[in-house]
């Protein structure tokens, strides 16, 4: 069987023996009753665990709407008009509303980026600003010791509304919900304290209950106080196919359950060989972004197996700190040990690669120089077909193969 994998602005192909192919993981077929703005407005009209937003807000209250920054696929410009209409229906004044882009540990936006993220109508009607991780208010501390430091304009608001998209997250379980506050609108100290929990085996994609990072996030959100969330679920083309609104936990759980129907995919067993791609540009611009597909693929590969990671990475590794950790490490395991001692953003992605290497070999098909790929503990391959042929030689004629053309979206779950 011939399969295509997105690679930069093109594709790479491989001929896979059908007798070896255990599964090709795609999104599950789901009929979506509403899409786009219709889904958003329906969610606001049918909130989960809360009254309608217009019944909660009072005239004169200061309102902070926290939404994602430019590094996330959240289509804020498609969501904010419906939220503003709901607030105006409650009697809110435009001058009392601030849209806050949750930077987390990322760079500040340009004015043009803020305009594009918010959409022209929202940008013209209300104040749109970046959160400031250096100007936070300490609102408490979680039971795990994470300081609840929230960017000042959000901490001092009377009403806090959190927007976001829900997708699998490699250590928080899922994105969305209270994640807009912690890490989104938090200080660097708070982010590092929360993220140091990532080495727990329970901090993994698709897991909520018992996940120490997600529990810490939601405890921080409760200490801050989240009045409302509006989260969307996107298809592979980043179009809205579902939305949930209401309570920060109840509505989020409902959104996660819907995501599962789309992207949680069952496999008969773990495979000796897993071929995985992010789906091409822009998601494979660098290894920092491509790592997301790698982390989902680890749930499909058997111990001692090989993950063939397919990503052009024309921008290299995508993070100075990520590169430092990978190139300075004497062994893959040393990065896992290091993250437990000294958490650093960027380094956490290197540790995640190290955790995969504990159980599997990683072959990388990319534009990165071969010597550099070897230096970061991966095995360079010139093409998907060459990587597959070599892996079949290693594991023999009975090797099982799983293909993940959209590895960042699909989460494999082995039967039993």
Coordinates of C-alpha atoms in Angstrom, one line a residue:
X1 CA 0.0 0.0 0.0
X2 CA 1.3 3.4 -0.9
X3 CA 0.9 6.1 1.8
X4 CA 1.7 9.8 1.7
X5 CA 3.0 11.9 4.6
X6 CA 3.1 15.6 4.7
X7 CA 6.6 17.0 4.5
X8 CA 7.1 20.8 4.5
X9 CA 5.0 22.1 1.6
X10 CA 5.0 18.7 -0.2
X11 CA 4.7 15.0 0.6
X12 CA 6.9 12.0 1.0
X13 CA 5.6 8.5 0.1
X14 CA 6.3 5.0 1.2
X15 CA 5.2 1.6 -0.1
X16 CA 4.1 -0.4 3.0
X17 CA 3.6 -4.2 2.8
X18 CA -0.1 -4.7 3.6
X19 CA 0.6 -7.9 5.5
X20 CA 2.6 -5.8 8.0
X21 CA 0.2 -2.9 8.3
X22 CA -1.7 -2.9 11.6
X23 CA -3.4 0.5 11.2
X24 CA -3.4 3.9 9.4
X25 CA -4.5 6.4 12.0
X26 CA -6.8 9.1 10.8
X27 CA -9.5 11.0 12.6
X28 CA -12.7 9.0 13.4
X29 CA -15.7 9.7 11.2
X30 CA -17.9 12.1 13.2
X31 CA -21.0 14.0 12.0
X32 CA -20.8 17.5 13.4
X33 CA -24.2 19.1 13.8
X34 CA -22.8 22.6 13.8
X35 CA -19.6 24.2 12.6
X36 CA -17.9 27.6 12.9
X37 CA -19.8 30.5 14.4
X38 CA -23.0 28.5 14.6
X39 CA -21.2 26.0 17.0
X40 CA -19.8 28.9 19.1
X41 CA -23.2 30.6 19.5
X42 CA -24.9 27.3 20.2
X43 CA -22.4 26.6 23.0
X44 CA -23.0 30.1 24.5
X45 CA -26.8 29.5 24.4
X46 CA -26.4 26.0 26.0
X47 CA -23.7 26.4 28.7
X48 CA -22.6 23.4 30.8
X49 CA -22.5 23.8 34.6
X50 CA -23.3 27.6 34.5
X51 CA -26.1 30.0 33.6
X52 CA -25.7 31.9 30.3
X53 CA -22.8 34.4 30.4
X54 CA -25.3 37.3 30.0
X55 CA -26.9 36.2 33.3
X56 CA -23.6 36.3 35.2
X57 CA -22.2 39.6 34.0
X58 CA -23.4 42.9 35.5
X59 CA -22.9 46.4 34.1
X60 CA -19.8 48.2 35.4
X61 CA -17.8 45.0 36.0
X62 CA -14.2 44.8 34.7
X63 CA -14.0 41.9 32.3
X64 CA -10.9 40.1 31.2
X65 CA -11.1 37.7 28.2
X66 CA -8.0 35.5 28.1
X67 CA -7.3 33.9 24.8
X68 CA -4.4 32.1 23.0
X69 CA -1.3 33.7 21.5
X70 CA 0.0 33.4 18.0
X71 CA 1.7 30.1 18.6
X72 CA -1.6 28.3 19.1
X73 CA -4.3 27.3 16.5
X74 CA -7.1 28.9 18.5
X75 CA -9.2 30.9 16.0
X76 CA -9.9 33.8 18.4
X77 CA -11.1 36.1 15.6
X78 CA -13.9 33.6 14.9
X79 CA -15.0 33.3 18.5
X80 CA -14.7 36.8 20.0
X81 CA -17.6 38.4 18.2
X82 CA -20.1 36.0 19.8
X83 CA -18.6 36.5 23.2
X84 CA -18.7 40.3 22.8
X85 CA -22.4 40.1 21.8
X86 CA -23.2 38.0 24.9
X87 CA -21.4 40.6 27.1
X88 CA -23.2 43.5 25.4
X89 CA -26.5 41.7 26.0
X90 CA -25.6 41.8 29.7
X91 CA -25.1 45.5 29.6
X92 CA -21.3 45.4 29.7
X93 CA -19.5 48.6 28.4
X94 CA -16.9 48.2 25.8
X95 CA -14.5 50.3 27.9
X96 CA -14.7 47.7 30.7
X97 CA -13.6 44.8 28.4
X98 CA -10.0 43.7 27.8
X99 CA -8.9 40.9 25.6
X100 CA -5.6 39.5 27.0
X101 CA -3.4 37.3 24.9
X102 CA -1.9 34.6 27.1
X103 CA 1.8 34.5 26.3
X104 CA 2.9 31.9 28.8
X105 CA 6.6 31.9 28.2
X106 CA 6.4 33.1 24.5
X107 CA 7.4 36.4 23.0
X108 CA 5.2 39.5 22.8
X109 CA 3.1 40.1 19.7
X110 CA 3.4 42.9 17.2
X111 CA 0.4 45.2 16.8
X112 CA -0.5 43.6 13.5
X113 CA -0.4 40.1 15.1
X114 CA -2.8 41.3 17.9
X115 CA -5.1 42.8 15.3
X116 CA -5.1 39.5 13.3
X117 CA -5.7 37.3 16.3
X118 CA -8.5 39.4 17.7
X119 CA -10.2 40.2 14.3
X120 CA -10.9 43.7 13.0
X121 CA -14.2 44.1 14.9
X122 CA -12.9 43.1 18.3
X123 CA -9.7 45.0 17.8
X124 CA -11.6 48.2 17.1
X125 CA -14.2 47.8 19.9
X126 CA -12.2 46.8 23.0
X127 CA -8.7 46.9 24.4
X128 CA -6.5 44.0 23.1
X129 CA -3.2 43.5 25.0
X130 CA -0.6 40.9 25.7
X131 CA -0.3 39.4 29.2
X132 CA 2.8 40.4 31.1
X133 CA 4.6 37.6 32.9
X134 CA 6.7 40.2 34.7
X135 CA 3.7 42.0 36.2
X136 CA 1.7 39.4 38.1
X137 CA -0.3 39.3 41.3
X138 CA 0.2 36.4 43.6
X139 CA -3.3 35.0 44.4
X140 CA -2.2 32.0 46.3
X141 CA -0.3 28.7 46.1
X142 CA -1.4 25.3 45.0
X143 CA -1.1 22.2 47.2
X144 CA 1.9 21.1 45.0
X145 CA 3.7 24.4 45.7
X146 CA 3.0 26.2 42.4
X147 CA 2.5 30.0 43.0
X148 CA -0.7 31.3 41.4
X149 CA 0.9 34.4 39.9
X150 CA -1.6 35.9 37.4
X151 CA -0.9 38.8 35.0
X152 CA -2.3 41.9 36.7
X153 CA -5.1 42.9 34.4
X154 CA -6.6 39.4 34.7
X155 CA -6.0 39.1 38.5
X156 CA -7.8 42.5 39.1
X157 CA -10.8 41.8 36.8
X158 CA -14.2 41.2 38.2
X159 CA -15.1 38.6 35.5
X160 CA -12.6 36.2 34.0
X161 CA -13.5 34.4 30.8
X162 CA -11.0 31.9 29.3
X163 CA -11.0 30.9 25.6
X164 CA -9.0 28.2 24.0
X165 CA -9.0 25.2 21.8
X166 CA -9.0 21.6 23.1
X167 CA -6.5 19.2 21.7
X168 CA -4.3 16.4 23.2
X169 CA -1.4 17.8 25.1
X170 CA 1.6 15.6 25.8
X171 CA 1.8 16.3 29.5
X172 CA -1.3 18.3 30.5
X173 CA -3.5 15.6 29.0
X174 CA -5.5 18.1 27.0
X175 CA -5.2 21.8 26.2
X176 CA -8.0 24.2 27.0
X177 CA -9.9 25.0 30.2
X178 CA -7.9 26.5 33.1
X179 CA -4.7 26.2 31.0
X180 CA -5.5 29.8 29.8
X181 CA -4.6 30.9 33.3
X182 CA -1.8 28.5 34.2
X183 CA 0.5 28.6 32.3
X184 CA -1.2 31.1 29.8
X185 CA -1.5 34.2 32.0
X186 CA 1.1 33.2 34.7
X187 CA 4.6 34.2 35.7
X188 CA 7.7 32.3 34.6
X189 CA 8.1 31.0 38.1
X190 CA 4.6 29.6 38.2
X191 CA 5.0 28.0 34.7
X192 CA 8.3 26.3 35.7
X193 CA 6.8 25.1 39.0
X194 CA 3.9 23.5 37.2
X195 CA 5.8 22.0 34.3
X196 CA 8.4 20.3 36.5
X197 CA 5.8 17.7 37.2
X198 CA 6.0 16.5 33.6
X199 CA 8.3 13.5 34.4
X200 CA 5.4 11.7 36.1
X201 CA 4.2 8.8 34.1
X202 CA 0.7 10.1 34.7
X203 CA 1.5 13.4 33.0
X204 CA 0.6 12.2 29.5
X205 CA -1.7 12.9 26.5
X206 CA -5.3 12.0 27.0
X207 CA -5.2 11.7 30.8
X208 CA -7.0 14.0 33.2
X209 CA -7.8 12.2 36.4
X210 CA -4.5 11.5 38.3
X211 CA -2.5 13.7 36.0
X212 CA -0.5 15.9 38.4
X213 CA 0.0 18.7 35.9
X214 CA -3.7 19.0 34.9
X215 CA -4.7 18.8 38.6
X216 CA -2.2 21.6 39.4
X217 CA -3.5 23.7 36.5
X218 CA -7.1 23.3 37.6
X219 CA -6.3 24.0 41.3
X220 CA -4.5 27.2 40.2
X221 CA -7.5 28.1 38.0
X222 CA -9.8 27.7 41.0
X223 CA -7.6 29.8 43.3
X224 CA -7.6 32.6 40.6
X225 CA -11.3 32.2 39.9
X226 CA -12.5 31.5 36.4
X227 CA -16.1 32.6 35.8
X228 CA -16.5 31.1 32.3
X229 CA -14.8 29.2 29.6
X230 CA -15.5 28.9 25.9
X231 CA -13.4 26.2 24.2
X232 CA -13.5 25.0 20.6
X233 CA -12.6 21.7 18.9
X234 CA -10.9 21.9 15.5
X235 CA -10.6 19.4 12.6
X236 CA -7.4 18.7 10.8
X237 CA -7.9 21.8 8.7
X238 CA -8.2 23.9 11.9
X239 CA -11.9 24.7 11.3
X240 CA -14.3 24.8 14.3
X241 CA -16.5 21.7 14.4
X242 CA -17.7 21.9 18.0
X243 CA -17.7 24.2 21.0
X244 CA -18.4 24.1 24.7
X245 CA -19.1 26.9 27.2
X246 CA -19.7 27.3 30.9
X247 CA -17.9 25.9 34.0
X248 CA -14.1 25.7 33.8
X249 CA -14.0 22.0 34.6
X250 CA -17.4 20.6 33.6
X251 CA -17.5 22.2 30.2
X252 CA -13.9 21.4 29.6
X253 CA -14.5 17.7 30.4
X254 CA -17.4 17.7 27.9
X255 CA -15.1 19.2 25.2
X256 CA -12.4 16.6 25.9
X257 CA -14.9 13.8 25.5
X258 CA -16.0 15.2 22.2
X259 CA -12.3 15.4 21.1
X260 CA -11.9 11.7 22.0
X261 CA -14.7 10.7 19.6
X262 CA -12.7 12.4 16.8
X263 CA -9.1 11.6 17.5
X264 CA -8.7 8.9 20.1
X265 CA -7.9 5.9 17.8
X266 CA -7.7 2.2 18.8
X267 CA -4.9 0.0 17.6
X268 CA -4.8 -3.8 17.9
X269 CA -1.4 -3.8 19.5
X270 CA 1.8 -1.7 19.7
X271 CA 3.9 -1.9 16.6
X272 CA 7.6 -2.5 16.0
X273 CA 7.6 0.3 13.4
X274 CA 5.6 3.6 13.6
X275 CA 5.7 6.1 10.8
X276 CA 4.5 9.5 12.0
X277 CA 4.3 13.0 10.5
X278 CA 2.8 16.3 11.7
X279 CA 1.1 16.6 8.4
X280 CA 3.6 19.1 6.8
X281 CA 3.9 22.9 6.9
X282 CA 3.5 24.9 9.0
X283 CA 3.4 22.2 11.7
X284 CA 6.8 20.7 10.9
X285 CA 8.6 24.0 10.6
X286 CA 11.1 22.9 13.4
X287 CA 11.7 20.0 15.6
X288 CA 10.2 21.8 18.6
X289 CA 6.8 21.7 16.9
X290 CA 7.3 18.2 15.3
X291 CA 8.0 16.8 18.8
X292 CA 4.2 16.8 19.4
X293 CA 3.7 14.1 16.8
X294 CA 6.6 12.1 18.2
X295 CA 5.0 12.2 21.7
X296 CA 1.7 10.8 20.4
X297 CA 3.6 8.1 18.4
X298 CA 5.2 6.8 21.6
X299 CA 1.8 5.4 22.5
X300 CA 1.8 3.2 19.4
X301 CA 5.4 1.8 19.4
X302 CA 6.4 -1.3 21.3
X303 CA 9.4 -1.3 23.7
X304 CA 12.5 -1.6 21.6
X305 CA 10.7 -0.5 18.4
X306 CA 11.4 2.3 16.0
X307 CA 9.6 5.6 15.4
X308 CA 10.2 7.1 12.0
X309 CA 9.6 10.8 12.5
X310 CA 8.9 12.7 9.3
X311 CA 9.2 16.5 9.4
X312 CA 11.1 18.9 7.2
X313 CA 12.2 21.2 10.1
X314 CA 13.5 24.0 7.7
X315 CA 13.9 26.3 10.8
X316 CA 16.0 23.8 12.6
X317 CA 15.2 23.0 16.2
X318 CA 13.1 26.1 16.8
X319 CA 14.3 26.9 20.3
X320 CA 17.8 27.9 21.6
X321 CA 17.2 26.3 25.0
X322 CA 15.8 23.1 23.4
X323 CA 18.9 22.9 21.2
X324 CA 21.3 23.6 24.2
X325 CA 19.8 20.8 26.2
X326 CA 20.0 18.3 23.3
X327 CA 23.5 19.1 22.2
X328 CA 25.0 19.4 25.8
X329 CA 23.5 16.2 27.1
X330 CA 25.9 13.2 27.5
X331 CA 23.0 10.7 27.2
X332 CA 19.3 10.9 26.5
X333 CA 18.5 9.8 30.1
X334 CA 20.6 12.7 31.5
X335 CA 18.0 15.1 30.1
X336 CA 15.2 13.3 32.0
X337 CA 17.2 13.4 35.2
X338 CA 18.1 17.1 34.6
X339 CA 14.5 18.2 34.2
X340 CA 13.7 16.8 37.6
X341 CA 16.5 18.9 39.1
X342 CA 16.2 22.1 37.2
X343 CA 13.2 22.7 35.1
X344 CA 13.7 25.0 32.1
X345 CA 11.3 25.9 29.4
X346 CA 12.6 24.5 26.1
X347 CA 14.6 22.0 28.1
X348 CA 11.3 20.3 28.9
X349 CA 10.9 19.4 25.2
X350 CA 14.4 17.9 25.2
X351 CA 13.5 15.9 28.2
X352 CA 10.3 14.7 26.5
X353 CA 12.5 13.4 23.6
X354 CA 14.7 11.7 26.1
X355 CA 11.7 10.0 27.7
X356 CA 10.7 8.5 24.3
X357 CA 14.3 7.4 23.7
X358 CA 14.1 5.4 26.9
X359 CA 11.9 2.8 25.1
X360 CA 12.4 3.3 21.4
X361 CA 14.7 4.3 18.6
X362 CA 13.9 7.5 16.6
X363 CA 14.8 7.7 12.9
X364 CA 14.4 11.3 11.6
X365 CA 13.5 12.2 8.0
X366 CA 14.2 15.9 7.8
X367 CA 16.3 18.6 6.1
X368 CA 18.6 18.8 9.1
X369 CA 22.3 17.8 8.6
X370 CA 23.0 14.2 9.3
X371 CA 25.9 14.8 11.7
X372 CA 23.7 17.2 13.7
X373 CA 20.8 14.7 13.9
X374 CA 23.2 12.1 15.3
X375 CA 24.5 14.6 17.8
X376 CA 21.0 14.9 19.3
X377 CA 20.6 11.1 19.6
X378 CA 18.5 10.5 16.5
X379 CA 19.2 8.5 13.4
X380 CA 19.1 10.5 10.1
X381 CA 17.3 8.9 7.1
X382 CA 17.2 10.2 3.6
X383 CA 13.6 9.3 2.9
X384 CA 10.6 7.6 4.5
X385 CA 11.0 4.6 2.2
X386 CA 14.7 4.2 3.1
X387 CA 13.9 4.4 6.8
X388 CA 11.1 1.8 6.5
X389 CA 13.2 -0.6 4.5
X390 CA 16.0 -0.4 7.1
X391 CA 13.5 -0.9 9.9
X392 CA 12.0 -4.0 8.2
X393 CA 15.5 -5.5 7.9
X394 CA 16.1 -4.9 11.6
X395 CA 12.8 -6.4 12.9
X396 CA 12.1 -9.1 10.2
X397 CA 9.2 -10.1 8.0
X398 CA 6.7 -10.2 10.8
X399 CA 7.2 -6.6 12.0
X400 CA 4.0 -4.7 12.6
X401 CA 3.7 -1.2 11.1
X402 CA 1.4 1.7 12.2
X403 CA 1.2 4.9 10.1
X404 CA 0.2 8.2 11.6
X405 CA -0.1 10.8 8.8
X406 CA -1.5 13.5 11.2
X407 CA 0.4 12.4 14.3
X408 CA -0.1 15.6 16.3
X409 CA -3.9 15.0 16.2
X410 CA -4.4 11.3 16.6
X411 CA -3.8 9.6 20.0
X412 CA -3.3 5.8 19.7
X413 CA -4.8 3.6 22.4
X414 CA -3.8 -0.1 22.4
X415 CA -6.6 -2.6 23.0
X416 CA -6.3 -4.2 26.4

